[in-house]
Amino acid sequence: EKKRTDMESNSNSSHDRRDIYSLLCHLRGQKQKRYDAIWGLYHLTKKGRDEEMCHEIISSGGMQSLLTLFKSSSDSIELMMVSALTAVYLLPLLLDDSVVQSSNYVHMGIIECLQFLIQSSIKNTTADIDISPSEIRTASAFAMTNLWFKVLVAKLRSAEIVSASNHISRFGDGSESDQDFFSRRRSSVASWQSDEDVDWSILVDAFTSLSIMAAKSEASRPKNDLNVYYEFALIVESICAVEYARPLAMKEGVIALLLKWLRSGDIDLERPAASSLRNLALTQDNYTAGWVHSELLNEDTAIRFIVRRLESGDSGVRLAMAEVRLIPCLHNAFLCLWQICQVAVSHLVNFA
């Protein structure tokens, strides 16, 4: 009896593998077959419904096939939407797979899928497709959390060890102009389509822009489901804790977003906002530090509100706001001391 059960199980498993292989092959077939195949794969992978089948799709090269379909289907919003969402559903399992190793090429492809999905949910272009904006937002937030904490944070840690020894600033030393920076950003879409792997810095730049865009889009939605909003807030907080990512976060307008969270009255948004502002203000890059202080000063009520948050009921918020308020004072004190020293030295030289 056990032997027969095992044979039936093996037979079913073999049949499932043939079905998956057939679906993946049909992604390159005629139009209707592509539609049927991608919807079939979507239903298999949705919310990790069958992990064994999902792992089979991954080991059969399914992720590459999905990304290829996504980037070659610009004439069909439906194919792009379903292939992107299917790839996003597979990502957490791919990152946990001990056999199949994902590359920066795949990670960049996923980021492009996420950009498309979040922009589609903002514009509400899913009306004619049986996929809700809520599903897109939830799946995107989960995939982004996995991609950031399991892949990009590790790459940044190893990179910052190297950059710390060289004391290189992204913007402050003039080594990279805004034109060069945005040129590199614009080339990111083409880069992941080439045979060469993608540099980690392009991944982080694209992911930072994506995260702040996603968080801003949540800020403008009705507050029916805040879980997705909180996930994006956590990612933004983590990004602001990374020295390398801070200048781009500033370029993307993160200060205005953080101040909005700080004024929200929601402690689950206030905490990441306070922590992020503190990390931005404590940056070791003088250029970025000056930028942060300038943004806060230009915001009419920012400093006044930061002072008010010193009376917050949350100790973490109070401490973070105290540090943010203290940094400009220390900066001004050191500047005054430096000017006094310069005058003193000048007088001593003249006296001599």
CSV table of C-alpha atoms in Angstrom, one decimal:
chain,number,residue,atom,x,y,z
A,1,GLU,CA,0.0,0.0,0.0
A,2,LYS,CA,2.8,2.4,1.0
A,3,LYS,CA,4.7,1.6,-2.2
A,4,ARG,CA,1.6,2.3,-4.3
A,5,THR,CA,1.1,5.6,-2.6
A,6,ASP,CA,4.7,6.6,-3.2
A,7,MET,CA,4.4,5.6,-6.9
A,8,GLU,CA,1.3,7.8,-7.2
A,9,SER,CA,3.0,10.6,-5.4
A,10,ASN,CA,6.0,10.4,-7.8
A,11,SER,CA,3.7,10.2,-10.7
A,12,ASN,CA,1.8,13.3,-9.6
A,13,SER,CA,5.0,15.1,-9.0
A,14,SER,CA,6.3,14.2,-12.5
A,15,HIS,CA,3.0,15.3,-14.0
A,16,ASP,CA,3.2,18.7,-12.1
A,17,ARG,CA,6.8,19.2,-13.4
A,18,ARG,CA,5.6,18.5,-17.0
A,19,ASP,CA,2.7,21.0,-16.5
A,20,ILE,CA,5.1,23.7,-15.2
A,21,TYR,CA,7.6,23.1,-18.0
A,22,SER,CA,4.7,23.3,-20.5
A,23,LEU,CA,3.5,26.6,-19.0
A,24,LEU,CA,7.0,28.1,-19.2
A,25,CYS,CA,7.4,27.0,-22.8
A,26,HIS,CA,4.0,28.6,-23.7
A,27,LEU,CA,5.3,31.9,-22.4
A,28,ARG,CA,7.2,32.1,-25.7
A,29,GLY,CA,4.2,30.8,-27.8
A,30,GLN,CA,1.4,32.5,-29.6
A,31,LYS,CA,-0.5,35.3,-28.0
A,32,GLN,CA,-3.4,33.3,-26.5
A,33,LYS,CA,-1.1,30.6,-25.2
A,34,ARG,CA,1.0,33.3,-23.5
A,35,TYR,CA,-2.0,34.7,-21.8
A,36,ASP,CA,-3.2,31.3,-20.6
A,37,ALA,CA,0.3,30.3,-19.4
A,38,ILE,CA,1.0,33.5,-17.5
A,39,TRP,CA,-2.4,33.3,-15.7
A,40,GLY,CA,-1.7,29.7,-14.9
A,41,LEU,CA,1.6,30.5,-13.3
A,42,TYR,CA,0.1,33.5,-11.5
A,43,HIS,CA,-2.5,31.3,-9.8
A,44,LEU,CA,0.2,28.7,-8.9
A,45,THR,CA,2.5,31.3,-7.2
A,46,LYS,CA,-0.1,33.7,-5.7
A,47,LYS,CA,0.7,34.1,-2.0
A,48,GLY,CA,3.0,31.1,-2.1
A,49,ARG,CA,0.0,28.9,-2.4
A,50,ASP,CA,2.1,25.8,-3.3
A,51,GLU,CA,5.7,26.3,-2.3
A,52,GLU,CA,6.9,23.0,-3.9
A,53,MET,CA,5.4,24.1,-7.2
A,54,CYS,CA,7.0,27.5,-6.8
A,55,HIS,CA,10.4,26.1,-6.2
A,56,GLU,CA,9.9,23.9,-9.3
A,57,ILE,CA,9.2,27.0,-11.3
A,58,ILE,CA,12.3,28.7,-10.0
A,59,SER,CA,14.6,25.7,-10.6
A,60,SER,CA,13.2,25.4,-14.1
A,61,GLY,CA,14.3,29.0,-14.9
A,62,GLY,CA,10.9,30.5,-14.5
A,63,MET,CA,12.1,33.8,-13.0
A,64,GLN,CA,14.2,34.6,-16.1
A,65,SER,CA,11.2,33.6,-18.3
A,66,LEU,CA,8.9,35.9,-16.4
A,67,LEU,CA,11.3,38.8,-16.6
A,68,THR,CA,11.8,38.3,-20.3
A,69,LEU,CA,8.0,38.2,-20.9
A,70,PHE,CA,7.6,41.4,-18.8
A,71,LYS,CA,10.1,43.5,-20.7
A,72,SER,CA,9.0,42.2,-24.1
A,73,SER,CA,5.2,42.9,-23.5
A,74,SER,CA,5.0,46.7,-23.7
A,75,ASP,CA,2.0,46.3,-26.0
A,76,SER,CA,0.0,44.5,-23.4
A,77,ILE,CA,-0.6,46.0,-19.9
A,78,GLU,CA,-2.2,42.7,-18.9
A,79,LEU,CA,0.8,40.6,-19.7
A,80,MET,CA,3.1,43.0,-18.0
A,81,MET,CA,0.9,43.2,-14.9
A,82,VAL,CA,0.5,39.4,-14.5
A,83,SER,CA,4.1,38.5,-15.3
A,84,ALA,CA,5.4,41.3,-12.9
A,85,LEU,CA,3.2,40.2,-10.1
A,86,THR,CA,4.0,36.5,-10.6
A,87,ALA,CA,7.8,37.3,-10.4
A,88,VAL,CA,7.2,39.4,-7.3
A,89,TYR,CA,5.3,36.5,-5.6
A,90,LEU,CA,8.3,34.2,-6.4
A,91,LEU,CA,11.0,36.5,-5.1
A,92,PRO,CA,10.9,35.6,-1.4
A,93,LEU,CA,11.1,31.9,-2.2
A,94,LEU,CA,14.0,32.6,-4.6
A,95,LEU,CA,15.9,34.5,-2.0
A,96,ASP,CA,15.5,31.6,0.5
A,97,ASP,CA,16.4,29.0,-2.1
A,98,SER,CA,19.7,27.3,-1.1
A,99,VAL,CA,20.2,25.8,-4.6
A,100,VAL,CA,19.3,28.6,-7.1
A,101,GLN,CA,21.4,31.7,-6.5
A,102,SER,CA,19.8,35.0,-7.7
A,103,SER,CA,21.9,37.6,-9.5
A,104,ASN,CA,21.9,41.4,-9.5
A,105,TYR,CA,20.5,41.0,-13.0
A,106,VAL,CA,17.4,39.3,-11.6
A,107,HIS,CA,17.2,41.8,-8.7
A,108,MET,CA,17.2,44.7,-11.1
A,109,GLY,CA,14.5,43.0,-13.1
A,110,ILE,CA,12.4,42.6,-10.0
A,111,ILE,CA,12.8,46.3,-9.1
A,112,GLU,CA,11.6,47.3,-12.6
A,113,CYS,CA,8.6,45.0,-12.1
A,114,LEU,CA,7.9,46.7,-8.7
A,115,GLN,CA,8.2,50.1,-10.3
A,116,PHE,CA,5.6,49.2,-12.9
A,117,LEU,CA,3.2,47.6,-10.4
A,118,ILE,CA,3.3,50.5,-7.9
A,119,GLN,CA,2.9,53.1,-10.7
A,120,SER,CA,-0.1,51.0,-12.0
A,121,SER,CA,-1.7,50.9,-8.6
A,122,ILE,CA,-1.2,54.7,-8.3
A,123,LYS,CA,-2.8,55.3,-11.7
A,124,ASN,CA,-5.4,52.6,-11.1
A,125,THR,CA,-4.8,50.9,-14.4
A,126,THR,CA,-5.8,47.5,-13.1
A,127,ALA,CA,-9.6,48.2,-13.6
A,128,ASP,CA,-9.9,45.9,-16.6
A,129,ILE,CA,-7.7,43.1,-15.1
A,130,ASP,CA,-8.8,40.8,-12.3
A,131,ILE,CA,-6.1,42.1,-9.9
A,132,SER,CA,-6.8,44.7,-7.3
A,133,PRO,CA,-4.6,47.6,-6.3
A,134,SER,CA,-4.6,46.3,-2.7
A,135,GLU,CA,-3.2,42.9,-3.9
A,136,ILE,CA,-0.4,44.7,-5.8
A,137,ARG,CA,0.5,46.9,-2.8
A,138,THR,CA,0.6,44.1,-0.4
A,139,ALA,CA,2.7,41.8,-2.6
A,140,SER,CA,5.0,44.7,-3.5
A,141,ALA,CA,5.6,45.7,0.1
A,142,PHE,CA,6.4,42.1,1.1
A,143,ALA,CA,8.8,41.6,-1.8
A,144,MET,CA,10.5,44.9,-1.2
A,145,THR,CA,11.0,44.1,2.5
A,146,ASN,CA,12.6,40.8,1.5
A,147,LEU,CA,14.8,42.3,-1.2
A,148,TRP,CA,16.0,45.1,1.0
A,149,PHE,CA,16.8,43.2,4.2
A,150,LYS,CA,18.0,39.9,2.6
A,151,VAL,CA,20.0,41.3,-0.3
A,152,LEU,CA,20.7,45.0,-0.5
A,153,VAL,CA,21.5,45.7,3.2
A,154,ALA,CA,24.2,43.0,3.0
A,155,LYS,CA,25.7,44.5,-0.2
A,156,LEU,CA,25.7,48.0,1.4
A,157,ARG,CA,27.4,46.8,4.6
A,158,SER,CA,30.3,45.2,2.6
A,159,ALA,CA,30.5,48.3,0.3
A,160,GLU,CA,30.5,50.8,3.2
A,161,ILE,CA,33.4,49.0,4.9
A,162,VAL,CA,35.4,49.7,1.7
A,163,SER,CA,34.2,53.3,1.2
A,164,ALA,CA,34.8,54.1,4.9
A,165,SER,CA,38.5,53.4,4.4
A,166,ASN,CA,38.6,55.7,1.4
A,167,HIS,CA,36.4,58.5,3.0
A,168,ILE,CA,34.6,59.1,-0.3
A,169,SER,CA,31.5,61.2,-0.4
A,170,ARG,CA,29.0,60.7,-3.2
A,171,PHE,CA,28.3,64.4,-3.7
A,172,GLY,CA,30.3,66.4,-1.3
A,173,ASP,CA,33.7,66.0,-3.0
A,174,GLY,CA,32.5,66.8,-6.5
A,175,SER,CA,33.5,63.4,-7.8
A,176,GLU,CA,30.1,62.8,-9.3
A,177,SER,CA,28.0,65.7,-10.7
A,178,ASP,CA,24.2,65.7,-10.8
A,179,GLN,CA,24.4,65.1,-14.5
A,180,ASP,CA,26.6,62.1,-14.1
A,181,PHE,CA,24.4,60.8,-11.4
A,182,PHE,CA,21.1,61.0,-13.3
A,183,SER,CA,22.8,59.7,-16.4
A,184,ARG,CA,23.7,56.6,-14.4
A,185,ARG,CA,20.1,56.4,-13.1
A,186,ARG,CA,18.7,56.6,-16.6
A,187,SER,CA,20.9,53.8,-17.8
A,188,SER,CA,19.7,51.4,-15.1
A,189,VAL,CA,16.8,50.1,-17.2
A,190,ALA,CA,19.1,49.2,-20.1
A,191,SER,CA,21.8,47.8,-17.8
A,192,TRP,CA,19.8,44.9,-16.4
A,193,GLN,CA,18.8,43.8,-19.9
A,194,SER,CA,22.4,43.2,-21.0
A,195,ASP,CA,24.4,40.0,-20.5
A,196,GLU,CA,26.6,41.7,-17.9
A,197,ASP,CA,25.6,41.8,-14.3
A,198,VAL,CA,24.3,45.0,-12.7
A,199,ASP,CA,26.5,47.0,-10.3
A,200,TRP,CA,25.1,47.0,-6.7
A,201,SER,CA,25.0,50.8,-6.6
A,202,ILE,CA,22.5,50.9,-9.5
A,203,LEU,CA,20.3,48.5,-7.5
A,204,VAL,CA,20.4,50.6,-4.4
A,205,ASP,CA,19.7,53.8,-6.3
A,206,ALA,CA,16.7,52.3,-8.1
A,207,PHE,CA,15.4,50.7,-4.9
A,208,THR,CA,15.7,53.9,-2.9
A,209,SER,CA,13.7,55.9,-5.5
A,210,LEU,CA,11.2,53.1,-5.6
A,211,SER,CA,10.7,52.9,-1.8
A,212,ILE,CA,10.2,56.7,-1.4
A,213,MET,CA,7.8,56.7,-4.4
A,214,ALA,CA,5.8,53.9,-2.8
A,215,ALA,CA,5.8,55.5,0.6
A,216,LYS,CA,4.6,58.8,-0.9
A,217,SER,CA,1.8,57.0,-2.7
A,218,GLU,CA,0.6,55.4,0.5
A,219,ALA,CA,0.6,58.8,2.2
A,220,SER,CA,-2.0,60.0,-0.3
A,221,ARG,CA,-4.3,57.0,0.1
A,222,PRO,CA,-7.3,56.6,2.4
A,223,LYS,CA,-6.1,55.0,5.6
A,224,ASN,CA,-8.1,51.8,5.3
A,225,ASP,CA,-5.2,49.4,5.5
A,226,LEU,CA,-2.2,50.8,7.3
A,227,ASN,CA,-0.1,47.6,7.3
A,228,VAL,CA,1.4,48.2,3.9
A,229,TYR,CA,2.1,51.9,4.8
A,230,TYR,CA,4.0,50.8,7.9
A,231,GLU,CA,6.0,48.3,5.9
A,232,PHE,CA,7.1,51.1,3.5
A,233,ALA,CA,7.9,53.4,6.5
A,234,LEU,CA,10.1,50.7,8.0
A,235,ILE,CA,12.0,50.4,4.7
A,236,VAL,CA,12.4,54.2,4.4
A,237,GLU,CA,13.7,54.3,8.0
A,238,SER,CA,16.3,51.6,7.2
A,239,ILE,CA,17.4,53.4,4.0
A,240,CYS,CA,18.0,56.6,6.0
A,241,ALA,CA,20.2,54.7,8.3
A,242,VAL,CA,22.6,53.9,5.5
A,243,GLU,CA,25.2,56.5,4.7
A,244,TYR,CA,25.4,55.7,1.0
A,245,ALA,CA,21.6,56.0,0.4
A,246,ARG,CA,21.0,59.3,2.2
A,247,PRO,CA,21.9,61.7,-0.6
A,248,LEU,CA,19.5,60.0,-3.0
A,249,ALA,CA,16.8,59.9,-0.3
A,250,MET,CA,17.2,63.6,0.0
A,251,LYS,CA,17.0,64.1,-3.8
A,252,GLU,CA,13.8,62.1,-3.8
A,253,GLY,CA,12.2,64.5,-1.2
A,254,VAL,CA,12.3,62.3,1.9
A,255,ILE,CA,12.3,65.3,4.3
A,256,ALA,CA,8.8,66.4,3.4
A,257,LEU,CA,7.5,62.8,3.7
A,258,LEU,CA,9.2,62.4,7.2
A,259,LEU,CA,7.7,65.7,8.4
A,260,LYS,CA,4.3,64.5,7.3
A,261,TRP,CA,4.7,61.3,9.3
A,262,LEU,CA,5.9,63.3,12.3
A,263,ARG,CA,2.7,65.4,12.2
A,264,SER,CA,0.4,62.4,11.6
A,265,GLY,CA,-0.4,61.6,15.2
A,266,ASP,CA,0.2,57.9,14.4
A,267,ILE,CA,3.1,56.7,16.6
A,268,ASP,CA,3.9,53.9,14.1
A,269,LEU,CA,4.7,56.6,11.6
A,270,GLU,CA,6.2,59.0,14.1
A,271,ARG,CA,8.9,56.6,15.3
A,272,PRO,CA,10.4,55.8,11.8
A,273,ALA,CA,10.1,59.5,11.0
A,274,ALA,CA,12.0,60.6,14.1
A,275,SER,CA,14.6,57.9,13.7
A,276,SER,CA,15.1,58.8,10.0
A,277,LEU,CA,15.5,62.5,10.7
A,278,ARG,CA,18.0,61.8,13.3
A,279,ASN,CA,20.1,59.5,11.0
A,280,LEU,CA,20.0,62.1,8.2
A,281,ALA,CA,21.0,64.9,10.6
A,282,LEU,CA,23.9,62.8,12.0
A,283,THR,CA,25.4,61.9,8.6
A,284,GLN,CA,29.2,62.1,8.4
A,285,ASP,CA,28.9,63.7,5.0
A,286,ASN,CA,29.1,67.5,5.5
A,287,TYR,CA,27.3,68.2,2.2
A,288,THR,CA,24.3,66.0,3.1
A,289,ALA,CA,24.2,67.4,6.7
A,290,GLY,CA,24.0,70.9,5.4
A,291,TRP,CA,21.3,69.9,2.9
A,292,VAL,CA,19.2,68.3,5.8
A,293,HIS,CA,19.5,71.4,7.9
A,294,SER,CA,18.7,73.7,5.0
A,295,GLU,CA,15.6,71.7,4.2
A,296,LEU,CA,14.4,71.8,7.8
A,297,LEU,CA,15.0,75.6,8.0
A,298,ASN,CA,13.2,76.2,4.7
A,299,GLU,CA,10.1,74.2,6.0
A,300,ASP,CA,8.1,77.0,7.8
A,301,THR,CA,7.0,75.1,10.9
A,302,ALA,CA,9.5,72.2,10.9
A,303,ILE,CA,11.8,73.4,13.7
A,304,ARG,CA,8.9,74.5,15.8
A,305,PHE,CA,7.2,71.1,15.4
A,306,ILE,CA,10.4,69.2,16.1
A,307,VAL,CA,10.8,71.2,19.4
A,308,ARG,CA,7.1,70.3,20.2
A,309,ARG,CA,7.9,66.6,19.7
A,310,LEU,CA,10.4,66.8,22.6
A,311,GLU,CA,7.3,66.4,24.7
A,312,SER,CA,6.2,63.2,22.9
A,313,GLY,CA,4.9,60.4,25.0
A,314,ASP,CA,7.3,58.0,23.2
A,315,SER,CA,10.9,58.1,24.7
A,316,GLY,CA,12.4,57.1,21.3
A,317,VAL,CA,10.8,60.0,19.5
A,318,ARG,CA,11.8,62.4,22.3
A,319,LEU,CA,15.5,61.3,22.1
A,320,ALA,CA,15.6,61.4,18.3
A,321,MET,CA,14.1,64.9,18.2
A,322,ALA,CA,16.6,66.1,20.9
A,323,GLU,CA,19.5,64.9,18.7
A,324,VAL,CA,18.0,66.5,15.6
A,325,ARG,CA,17.6,69.8,17.4
A,326,LEU,CA,21.1,69.6,19.0
A,327,ILE,CA,23.1,69.0,15.8
A,328,PRO,CA,22.6,72.5,14.3
A,329,CYS,CA,23.5,74.1,17.6
A,330,LEU,CA,26.7,72.0,17.8
A,331,HIS,CA,27.5,72.9,14.2
A,332,ASN,CA,27.0,76.6,14.9
A,333,ALA,CA,29.1,76.4,18.0
A,334,PHE,CA,32.0,74.7,16.2
A,335,LEU,CA,31.7,77.2,13.4
A,336,CYS,CA,31.9,80.1,15.9
A,337,LEU,CA,34.9,78.5,17.6
A,338,TRP,CA,36.6,78.0,14.3
A,339,GLN,CA,36.1,81.6,13.3
A,340,ILE,CA,37.4,82.8,16.7
A,341,CYS,CA,40.5,80.7,16.3
A,342,GLN,CA,41.1,82.1,12.8
A,343,VAL,CA,40.8,85.7,14.2
A,344,ALA,CA,43.2,84.8,17.0
A,345,VAL,CA,45.8,83.3,14.7
A,346,SER,CA,45.5,86.4,12.4
A,347,HIS,CA,46.2,88.7,15.4
A,348,LEU,CA,49.1,86.6,16.5
A,349,VAL,CA,50.6,86.7,13.0
A,350,ASN,CA,50.2,90.5,12.8
A,351,PHE,CA,51.6,90.9,16.3
A,352,ALA,CA,54.7,88.9,15.4
